[in-house]
Coordinates of C-alpha atoms in Angstrom, one line a residue:
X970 CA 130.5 88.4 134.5
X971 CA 128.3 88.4 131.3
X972 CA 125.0 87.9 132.8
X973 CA 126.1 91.1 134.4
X974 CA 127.1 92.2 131.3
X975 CA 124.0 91.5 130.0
X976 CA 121.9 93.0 133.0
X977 CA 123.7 96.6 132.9
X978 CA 122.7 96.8 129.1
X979 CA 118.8 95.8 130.1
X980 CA 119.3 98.1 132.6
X981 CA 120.7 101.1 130.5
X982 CA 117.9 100.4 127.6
X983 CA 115.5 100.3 130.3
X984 CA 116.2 103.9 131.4
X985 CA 116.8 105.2 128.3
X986 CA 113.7 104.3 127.0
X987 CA 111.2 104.3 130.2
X988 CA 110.5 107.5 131.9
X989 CA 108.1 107.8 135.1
X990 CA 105.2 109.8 134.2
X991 CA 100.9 110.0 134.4
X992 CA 101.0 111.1 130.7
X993 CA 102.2 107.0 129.5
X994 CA 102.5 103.5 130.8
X995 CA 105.5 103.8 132.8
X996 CA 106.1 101.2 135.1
X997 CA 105.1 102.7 137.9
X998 CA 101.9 101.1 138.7
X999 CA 99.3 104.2 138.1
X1000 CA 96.3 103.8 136.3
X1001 CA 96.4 107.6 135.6
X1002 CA 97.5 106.2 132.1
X1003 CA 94.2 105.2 131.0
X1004 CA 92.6 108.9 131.3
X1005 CA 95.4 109.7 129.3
X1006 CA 97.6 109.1 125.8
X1007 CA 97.9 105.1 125.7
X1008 CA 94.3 104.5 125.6
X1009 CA 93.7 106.8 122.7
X1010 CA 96.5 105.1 120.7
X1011 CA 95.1 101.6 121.4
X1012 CA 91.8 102.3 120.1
X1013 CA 93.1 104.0 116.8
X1014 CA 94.8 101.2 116.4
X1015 CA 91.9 98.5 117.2
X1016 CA 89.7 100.6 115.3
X1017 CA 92.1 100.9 112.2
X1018 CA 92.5 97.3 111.8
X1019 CA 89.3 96.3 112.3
X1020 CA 87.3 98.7 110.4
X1021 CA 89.1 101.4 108.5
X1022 CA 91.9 99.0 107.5
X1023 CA 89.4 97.1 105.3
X1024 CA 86.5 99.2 104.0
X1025 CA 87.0 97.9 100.6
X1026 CA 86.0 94.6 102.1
X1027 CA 82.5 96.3 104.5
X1028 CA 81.9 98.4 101.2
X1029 CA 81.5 94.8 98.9
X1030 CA 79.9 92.9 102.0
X1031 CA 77.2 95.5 101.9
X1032 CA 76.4 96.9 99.0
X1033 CA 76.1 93.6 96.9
X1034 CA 75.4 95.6 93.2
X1035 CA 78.2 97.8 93.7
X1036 CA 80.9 97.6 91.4
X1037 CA 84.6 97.1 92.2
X1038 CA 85.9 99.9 90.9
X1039 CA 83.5 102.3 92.4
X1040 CA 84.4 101.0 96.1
X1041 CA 87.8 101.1 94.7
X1042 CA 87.2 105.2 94.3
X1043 CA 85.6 105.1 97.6
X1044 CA 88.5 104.0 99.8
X1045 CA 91.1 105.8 97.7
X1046 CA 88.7 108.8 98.0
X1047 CA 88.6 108.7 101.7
X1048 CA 92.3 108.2 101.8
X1049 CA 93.2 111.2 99.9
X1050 CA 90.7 113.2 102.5
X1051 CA 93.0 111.9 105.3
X1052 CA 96.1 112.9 103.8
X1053 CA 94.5 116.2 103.2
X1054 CA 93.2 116.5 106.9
X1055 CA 96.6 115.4 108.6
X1056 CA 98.1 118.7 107.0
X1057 CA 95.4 121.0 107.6
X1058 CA 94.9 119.5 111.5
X1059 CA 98.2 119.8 112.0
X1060 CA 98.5 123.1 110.8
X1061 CA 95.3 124.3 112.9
X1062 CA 96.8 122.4 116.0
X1063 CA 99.9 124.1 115.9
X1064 CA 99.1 127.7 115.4
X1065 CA 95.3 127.8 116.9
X1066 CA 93.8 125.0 118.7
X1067 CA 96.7 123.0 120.3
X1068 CA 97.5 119.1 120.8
X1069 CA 95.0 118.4 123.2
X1070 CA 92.4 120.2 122.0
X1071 CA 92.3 118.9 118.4
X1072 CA 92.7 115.6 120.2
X1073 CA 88.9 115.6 121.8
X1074 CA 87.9 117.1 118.2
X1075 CA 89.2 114.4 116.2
X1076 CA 88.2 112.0 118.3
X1077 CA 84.6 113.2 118.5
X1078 CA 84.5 113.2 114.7
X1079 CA 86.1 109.8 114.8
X1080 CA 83.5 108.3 117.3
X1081 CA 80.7 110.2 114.8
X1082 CA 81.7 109.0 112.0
X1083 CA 81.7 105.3 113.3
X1084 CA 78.3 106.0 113.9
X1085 CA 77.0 106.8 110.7
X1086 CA 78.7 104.0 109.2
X1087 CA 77.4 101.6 111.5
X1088 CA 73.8 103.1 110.7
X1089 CA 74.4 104.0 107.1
X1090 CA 72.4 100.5 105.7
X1091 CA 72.3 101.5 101.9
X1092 CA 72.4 105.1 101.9
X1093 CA 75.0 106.5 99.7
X1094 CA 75.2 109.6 101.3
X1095 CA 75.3 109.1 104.6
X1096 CA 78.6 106.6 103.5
X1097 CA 80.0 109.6 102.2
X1098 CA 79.4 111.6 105.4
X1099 CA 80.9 108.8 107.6
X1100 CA 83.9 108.5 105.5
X1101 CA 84.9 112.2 105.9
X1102 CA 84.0 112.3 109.0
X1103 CA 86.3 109.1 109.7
X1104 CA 89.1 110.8 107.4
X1105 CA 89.1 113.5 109.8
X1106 CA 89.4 111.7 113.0
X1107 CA 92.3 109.2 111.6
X1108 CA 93.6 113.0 110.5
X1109 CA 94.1 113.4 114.4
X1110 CA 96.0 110.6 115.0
X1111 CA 99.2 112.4 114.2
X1112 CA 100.6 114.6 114.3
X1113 CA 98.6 116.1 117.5
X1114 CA 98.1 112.8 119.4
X1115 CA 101.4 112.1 118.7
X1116 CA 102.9 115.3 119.8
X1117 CA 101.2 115.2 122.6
X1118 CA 102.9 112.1 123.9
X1119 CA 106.1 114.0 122.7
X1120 CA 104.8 117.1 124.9
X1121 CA 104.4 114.6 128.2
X1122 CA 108.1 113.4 127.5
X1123 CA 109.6 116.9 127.2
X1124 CA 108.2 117.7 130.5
X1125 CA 110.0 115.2 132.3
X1126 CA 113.2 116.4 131.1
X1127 CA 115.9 118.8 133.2
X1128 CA 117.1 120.5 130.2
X1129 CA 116.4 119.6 126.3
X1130 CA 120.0 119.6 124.4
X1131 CA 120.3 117.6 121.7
X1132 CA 120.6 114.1 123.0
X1133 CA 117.4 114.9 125.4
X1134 CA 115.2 115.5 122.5
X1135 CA 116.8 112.6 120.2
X1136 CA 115.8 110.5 124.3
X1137 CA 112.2 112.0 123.8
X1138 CA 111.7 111.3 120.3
X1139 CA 113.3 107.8 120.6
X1140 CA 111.0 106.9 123.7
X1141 CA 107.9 108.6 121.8
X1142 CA 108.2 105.5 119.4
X1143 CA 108.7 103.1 121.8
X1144 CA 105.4 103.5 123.2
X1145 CA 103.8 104.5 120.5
X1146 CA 104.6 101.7 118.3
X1147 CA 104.0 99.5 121.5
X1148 CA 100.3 99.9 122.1
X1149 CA 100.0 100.8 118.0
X1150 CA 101.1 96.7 117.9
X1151 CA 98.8 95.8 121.0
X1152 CA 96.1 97.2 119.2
X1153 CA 96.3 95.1 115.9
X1154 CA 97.2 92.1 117.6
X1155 CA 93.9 92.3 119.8
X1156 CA 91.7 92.9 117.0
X1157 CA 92.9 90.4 115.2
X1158 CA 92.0 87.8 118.2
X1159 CA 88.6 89.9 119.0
X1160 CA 87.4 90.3 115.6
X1161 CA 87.7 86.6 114.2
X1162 CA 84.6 85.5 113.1
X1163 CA 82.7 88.9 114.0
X1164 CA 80.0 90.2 111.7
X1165 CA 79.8 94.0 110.7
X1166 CA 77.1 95.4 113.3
X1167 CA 78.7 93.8 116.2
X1168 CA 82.3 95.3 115.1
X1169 CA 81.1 98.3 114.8
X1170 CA 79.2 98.0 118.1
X1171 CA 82.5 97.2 120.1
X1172 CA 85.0 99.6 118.3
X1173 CA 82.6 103.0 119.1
X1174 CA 82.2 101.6 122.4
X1175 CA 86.1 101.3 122.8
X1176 CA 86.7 104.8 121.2
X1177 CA 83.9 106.0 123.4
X1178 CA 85.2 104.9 126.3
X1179 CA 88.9 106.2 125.4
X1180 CA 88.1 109.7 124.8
X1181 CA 85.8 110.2 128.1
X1182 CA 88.6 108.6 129.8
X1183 CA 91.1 111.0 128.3
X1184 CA 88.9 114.1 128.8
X1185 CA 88.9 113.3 132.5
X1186 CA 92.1 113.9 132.6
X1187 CA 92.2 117.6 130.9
X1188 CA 93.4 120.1 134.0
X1189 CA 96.5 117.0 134.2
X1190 CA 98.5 116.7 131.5
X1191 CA 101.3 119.5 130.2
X1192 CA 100.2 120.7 126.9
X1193 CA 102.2 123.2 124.9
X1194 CA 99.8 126.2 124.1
X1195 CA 98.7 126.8 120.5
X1196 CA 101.7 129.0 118.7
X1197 CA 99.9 131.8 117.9
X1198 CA 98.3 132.7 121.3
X1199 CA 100.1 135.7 123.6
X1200 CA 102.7 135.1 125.2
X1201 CA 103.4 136.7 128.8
X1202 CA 104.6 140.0 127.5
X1203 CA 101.5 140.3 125.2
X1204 CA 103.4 140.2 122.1
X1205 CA 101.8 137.4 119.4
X1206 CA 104.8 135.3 118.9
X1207 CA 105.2 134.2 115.2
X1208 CA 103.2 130.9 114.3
X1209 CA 105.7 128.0 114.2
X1210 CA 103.2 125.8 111.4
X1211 CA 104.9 125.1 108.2
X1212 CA 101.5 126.6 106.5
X1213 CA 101.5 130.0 108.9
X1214 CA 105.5 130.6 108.3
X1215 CA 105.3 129.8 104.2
X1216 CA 101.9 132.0 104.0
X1217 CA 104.2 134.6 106.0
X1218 CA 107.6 134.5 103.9
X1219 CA 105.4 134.5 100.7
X1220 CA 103.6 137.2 101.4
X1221 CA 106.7 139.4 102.4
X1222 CA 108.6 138.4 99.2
X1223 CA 105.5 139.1 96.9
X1224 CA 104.7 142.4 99.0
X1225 CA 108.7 143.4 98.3
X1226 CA 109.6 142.1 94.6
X1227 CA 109.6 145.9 93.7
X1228 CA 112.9 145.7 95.8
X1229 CA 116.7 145.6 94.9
X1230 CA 118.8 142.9 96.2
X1231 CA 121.1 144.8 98.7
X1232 CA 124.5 145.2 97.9
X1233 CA 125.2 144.6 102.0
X1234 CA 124.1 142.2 104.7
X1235 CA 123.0 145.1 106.8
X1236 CA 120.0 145.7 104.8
X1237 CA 118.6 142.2 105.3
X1238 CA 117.4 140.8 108.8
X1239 CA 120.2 139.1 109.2
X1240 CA 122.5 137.9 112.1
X1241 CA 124.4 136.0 110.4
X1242 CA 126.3 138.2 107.6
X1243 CA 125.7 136.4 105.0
X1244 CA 124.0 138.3 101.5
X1245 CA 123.0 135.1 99.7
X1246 CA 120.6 133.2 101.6
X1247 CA 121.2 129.7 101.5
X1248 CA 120.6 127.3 100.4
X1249 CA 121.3 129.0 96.8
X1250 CA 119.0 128.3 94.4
X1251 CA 118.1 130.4 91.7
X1252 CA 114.5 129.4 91.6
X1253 CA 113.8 130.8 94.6
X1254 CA 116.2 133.2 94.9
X1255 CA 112.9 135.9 95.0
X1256 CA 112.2 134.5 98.3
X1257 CA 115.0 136.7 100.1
X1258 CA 113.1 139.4 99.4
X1259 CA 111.4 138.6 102.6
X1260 CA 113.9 139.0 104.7
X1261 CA 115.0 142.7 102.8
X1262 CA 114.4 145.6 105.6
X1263 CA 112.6 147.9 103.6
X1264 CA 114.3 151.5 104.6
X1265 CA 111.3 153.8 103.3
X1266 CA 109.2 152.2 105.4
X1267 CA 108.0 151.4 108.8
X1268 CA 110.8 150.3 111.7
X1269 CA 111.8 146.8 110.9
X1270 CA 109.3 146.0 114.6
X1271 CA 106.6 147.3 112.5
X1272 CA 107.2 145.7 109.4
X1273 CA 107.5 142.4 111.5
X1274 CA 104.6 143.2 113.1
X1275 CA 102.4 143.5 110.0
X1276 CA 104.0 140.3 108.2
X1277 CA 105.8 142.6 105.9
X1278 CA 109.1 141.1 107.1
X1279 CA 110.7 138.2 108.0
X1280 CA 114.0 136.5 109.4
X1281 CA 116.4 134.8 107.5
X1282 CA 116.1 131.4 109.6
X1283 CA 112.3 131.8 108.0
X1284 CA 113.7 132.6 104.6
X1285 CA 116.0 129.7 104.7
X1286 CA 113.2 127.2 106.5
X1287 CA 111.0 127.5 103.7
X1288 CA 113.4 127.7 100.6
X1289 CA 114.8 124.1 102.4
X1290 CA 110.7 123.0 102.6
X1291 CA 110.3 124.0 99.2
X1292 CA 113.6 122.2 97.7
X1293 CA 112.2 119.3 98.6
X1294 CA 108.7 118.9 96.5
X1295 CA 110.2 117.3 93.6
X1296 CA 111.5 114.7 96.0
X1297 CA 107.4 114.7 97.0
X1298 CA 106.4 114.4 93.4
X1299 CA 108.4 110.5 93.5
X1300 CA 105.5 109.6 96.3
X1301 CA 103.2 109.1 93.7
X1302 CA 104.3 105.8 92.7
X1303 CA 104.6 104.8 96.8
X1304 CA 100.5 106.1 96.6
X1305 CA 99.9 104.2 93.7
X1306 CA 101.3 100.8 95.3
X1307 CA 99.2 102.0 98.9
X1308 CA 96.1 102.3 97.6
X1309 CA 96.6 99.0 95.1
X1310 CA 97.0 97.9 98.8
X1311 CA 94.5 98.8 100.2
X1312 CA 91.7 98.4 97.3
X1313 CA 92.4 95.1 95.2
X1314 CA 94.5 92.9 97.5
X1315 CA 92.1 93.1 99.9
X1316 CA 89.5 91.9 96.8
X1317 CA 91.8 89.9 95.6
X1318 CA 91.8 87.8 99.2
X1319 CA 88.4 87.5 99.3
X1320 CA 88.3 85.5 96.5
X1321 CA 91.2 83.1 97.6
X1322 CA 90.2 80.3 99.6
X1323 CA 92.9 79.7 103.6
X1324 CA 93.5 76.7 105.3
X1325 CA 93.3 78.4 108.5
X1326 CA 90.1 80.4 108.2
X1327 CA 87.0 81.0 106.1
X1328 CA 86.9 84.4 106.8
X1329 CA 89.0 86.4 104.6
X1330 CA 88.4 89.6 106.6
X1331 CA 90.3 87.8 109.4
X1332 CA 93.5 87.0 107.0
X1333 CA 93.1 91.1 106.0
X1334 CA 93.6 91.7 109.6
X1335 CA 96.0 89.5 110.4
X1336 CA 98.5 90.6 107.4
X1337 CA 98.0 94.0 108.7
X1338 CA 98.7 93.6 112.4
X1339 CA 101.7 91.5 110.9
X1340 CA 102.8 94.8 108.9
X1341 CA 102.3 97.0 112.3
X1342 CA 104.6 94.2 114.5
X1343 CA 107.4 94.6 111.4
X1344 CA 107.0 98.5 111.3
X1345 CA 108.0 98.3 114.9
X1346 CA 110.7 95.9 114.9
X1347 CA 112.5 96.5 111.9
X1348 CA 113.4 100.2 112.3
X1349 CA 114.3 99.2 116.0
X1350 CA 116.6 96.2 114.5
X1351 CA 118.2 99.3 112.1
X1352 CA 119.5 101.7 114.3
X1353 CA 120.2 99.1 116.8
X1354 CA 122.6 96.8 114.5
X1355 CA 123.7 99.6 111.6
X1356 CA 122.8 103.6 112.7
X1357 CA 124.4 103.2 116.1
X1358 CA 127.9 102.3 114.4
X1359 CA 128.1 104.7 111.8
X1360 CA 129.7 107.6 113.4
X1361 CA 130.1 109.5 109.6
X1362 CA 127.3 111.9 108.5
X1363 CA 127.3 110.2 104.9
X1364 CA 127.2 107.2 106.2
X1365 CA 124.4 107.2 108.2
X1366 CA 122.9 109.2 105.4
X1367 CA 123.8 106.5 102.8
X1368 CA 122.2 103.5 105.4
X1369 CA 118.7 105.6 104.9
X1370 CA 119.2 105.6 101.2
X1371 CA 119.6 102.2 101.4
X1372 CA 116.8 101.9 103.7
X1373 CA 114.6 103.5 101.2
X1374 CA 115.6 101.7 98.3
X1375 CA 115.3 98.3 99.6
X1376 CA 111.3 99.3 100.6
X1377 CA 110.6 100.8 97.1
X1378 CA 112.1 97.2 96.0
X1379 CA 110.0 95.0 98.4
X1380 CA 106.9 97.0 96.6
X1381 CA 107.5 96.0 93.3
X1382 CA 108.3 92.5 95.0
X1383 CA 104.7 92.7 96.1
X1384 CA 102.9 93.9 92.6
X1385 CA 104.6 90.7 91.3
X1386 CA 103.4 88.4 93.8
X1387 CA 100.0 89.9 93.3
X1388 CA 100.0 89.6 89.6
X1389 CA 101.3 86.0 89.5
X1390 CA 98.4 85.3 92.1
X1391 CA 96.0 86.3 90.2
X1392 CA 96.8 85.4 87.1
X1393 CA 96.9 81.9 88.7
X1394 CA 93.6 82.3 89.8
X1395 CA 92.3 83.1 86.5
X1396 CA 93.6 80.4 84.8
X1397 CA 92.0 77.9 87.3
X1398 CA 88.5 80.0 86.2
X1399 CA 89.2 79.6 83.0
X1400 CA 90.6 75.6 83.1
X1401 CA 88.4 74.9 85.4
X1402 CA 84.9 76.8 83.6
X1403 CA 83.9 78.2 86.8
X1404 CA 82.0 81.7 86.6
X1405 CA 84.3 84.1 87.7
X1406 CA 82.3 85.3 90.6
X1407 CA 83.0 86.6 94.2
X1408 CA 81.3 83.8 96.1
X1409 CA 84.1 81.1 94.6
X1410 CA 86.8 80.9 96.4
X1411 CA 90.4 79.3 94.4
X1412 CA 92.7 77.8 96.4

């Protein structure tokens, strides 16, 4: 009775999280996969950990007279670029290019950009080039390659209620966080004891292969048409990127602000009844003006037509996207701690002698395939053993809280460790009268 227990849970898990389908590894025995989304997200992965993952340390290894801090500005430089490029991508995905499309362009840059950086030798500037160009391909890794996954999902569904798309989204991690592990943990493995040239060999020969393999496949997989291409009556439907709708709303308010506030709902685009526009802030209490139906004017068609008018779901989407930067400003301090991360731990290792290795390129690599395998696990473990049995709104929204807060608390955990570490070390240089130099390791 409880192994059957036990086997109608597998079983259930199983099918909530497996679907059949060319578009991912499903169980079903067809190599289609490999033309397709799985092979993509294993090489960004193999070629994240072991290259992009630790720049800081290629940067040192091969420009010997470069100082710390500059190849300190140099990753955090190329970071910034890829934060920048995720939101511009995903905007140009969305409303002009779509998922698969961006896909082979990212990818192509990507591949490029490995290049370069394999060829680059001493050159400053062609460093510079292969970083943006590598910003821009690890740009694409979400949101389109990961909405495309979400795309191939959808498809496979009969109808998309709510607990469909929470299915699709909760199987879109699954397999993405899956392969995003296999990745790490291979080049960890692959990469031990590998010099540069060969690395870089072996990961643009891997991303090479993934993207031919996944352009094969084009006239095969669903993908959802860019947003702001016609749809089958000829009428442009109204871009659904964050960017497009905000341009949009703020251009109808700004275009409007000679306006009154009406004194009834009927004068604003509205379905609802409401006059105030929530959410209610004051702030941006201006915004409403887009929604206003200017009567001196064209028809309200027209006015929509021209970007002169908007809905109040629009209205109310970017009032809520806008409520939220000064919760964005408080991501400064999570930036600060990633690129401390990234920059001088990574240094900081290389001056550290292990047990295990002599390579401290391999520990970098390790630790960070170790972060990916947590980053899977642990949000599984959440809403496995806590989300599922909190029924209450609040409570589920007091668990993230709490979710949050214990991260921002493992960070400053981890300055700590790192400035006890090397404050160690420097009393051993100093006790000891060793030059403080790169090339002696402290145990």
């Amino acid at each position: 009775m409880k192994y059957s227990k036990i086997r109608s849970k597998l079983t259930r898990w199983f099918q909530y999280y497996f679907v059949f389908s060319k578009a991912a590894l499903l169980i079903s025995g067809d190599l289609a996969f490999f033309r397709y989304f799985l092979t993509l997200v294993f090489s960004h992965s193999l070629v994240e950990h072991a290259v992009v993952d630790v720049l800081m340390s290629y940067i040192t290894d091969t420009w010997k007279n470069v100082h710390l801090n500059v190849a300190a500005v140099a990753v955090n430089t190329y970071e910034v670029t890829s934060t920048i490029a995720v939101v511009l991508l995903a905007h140009a995905s969305d409303a002009y290019f779509g998922h698969f499309k961006m896909i082979l362009i990212t990818t192509k840059t990507y591949i490029l950009g490995l290049v370069l950086l394999w060829i680059t030798g001493t050159k400053i500037w062609l460093l510079v080039v292969a970083l943006v160009l590598i910003s821009v391909g690890t740009a694409g890794k979400e949101p389109p390659l990961k909405e495309f996954l979400v795309d191939q999902l959808r498809r496979h569904e009969q109808s998309l209620d709510g607990n469909n798309e929470i299915r699709v989204q909760a199987r879109t991690e699954v397999w993405w966080r899956f392969w995003w592990c296999l990745g790490s943990i291979t080049a960890t493995f692959a990469f031990s004891a590998v010099d540069w040239p060969n690395t870089f060999k072996v990961v643009i020969v891997v991303m090479f292969v993934a993207y031919w393999l996944f352009r094969f496949g084009e006239g095969l997989p669903y993908c959802q048409s860019p947003t702001s291409e016609e749809n089958q009556t000829g009428k442009q439907e109204a871009s659904a990127s964050p960017l497009s709708l905000a341009y949009r709303v703020l251009k109808a308010a700004i275009m409007k602000r000679h306006l009154h506030y009406p004194d009834a709902s009927k004068f604003f685009k509205n379905d609802s009844g409401e006059l105030i526009l929530l959410p209610n802030i004051p702030f941006f209490r201006w915004l409403d003006k887009a929604a206003i139906v200017d009567p001196s004017s064209l028809s309200p068609e027209e006015q929509e037509k021209q970007g002169k008018l908007c809905s109040v779901a629009q209205v109310k989407e970017i009032k809520y996207l806008l409520k939220m930067v000064p919760m964005w400003a408080t991501f400064l301090v999570y930036g600060l701690v990633e690129a401390t991360g990234s920059t001088f731990f990574v240094e900081q290792t290389s001056n550290l002698r292990s047990p295990i290795t002599d390579s401290f390129v391999d520990i970098v690599i390790a630790f960070n395939a170790m972060k990916s395998l947590t980053s899977f696990i642990v949000p599984y473990l959440y809403e496995l053993l806590i989300q599922r049995r909190w029924s209450d709104g609040r409570q589920k929204q007091g668990g993230l809280l709490v979710r949050i807060g214990v991260g921002m608390v493992s960070s400053i955990i981890c300055c700590c460790a790192a400035w006890q570490v090397e404050v160690r070390r420097l009393n051993m240089v100093d006790r000891e009268g060793v030059k403080d130099d790169p090339d002696v390791k402290s145990t």
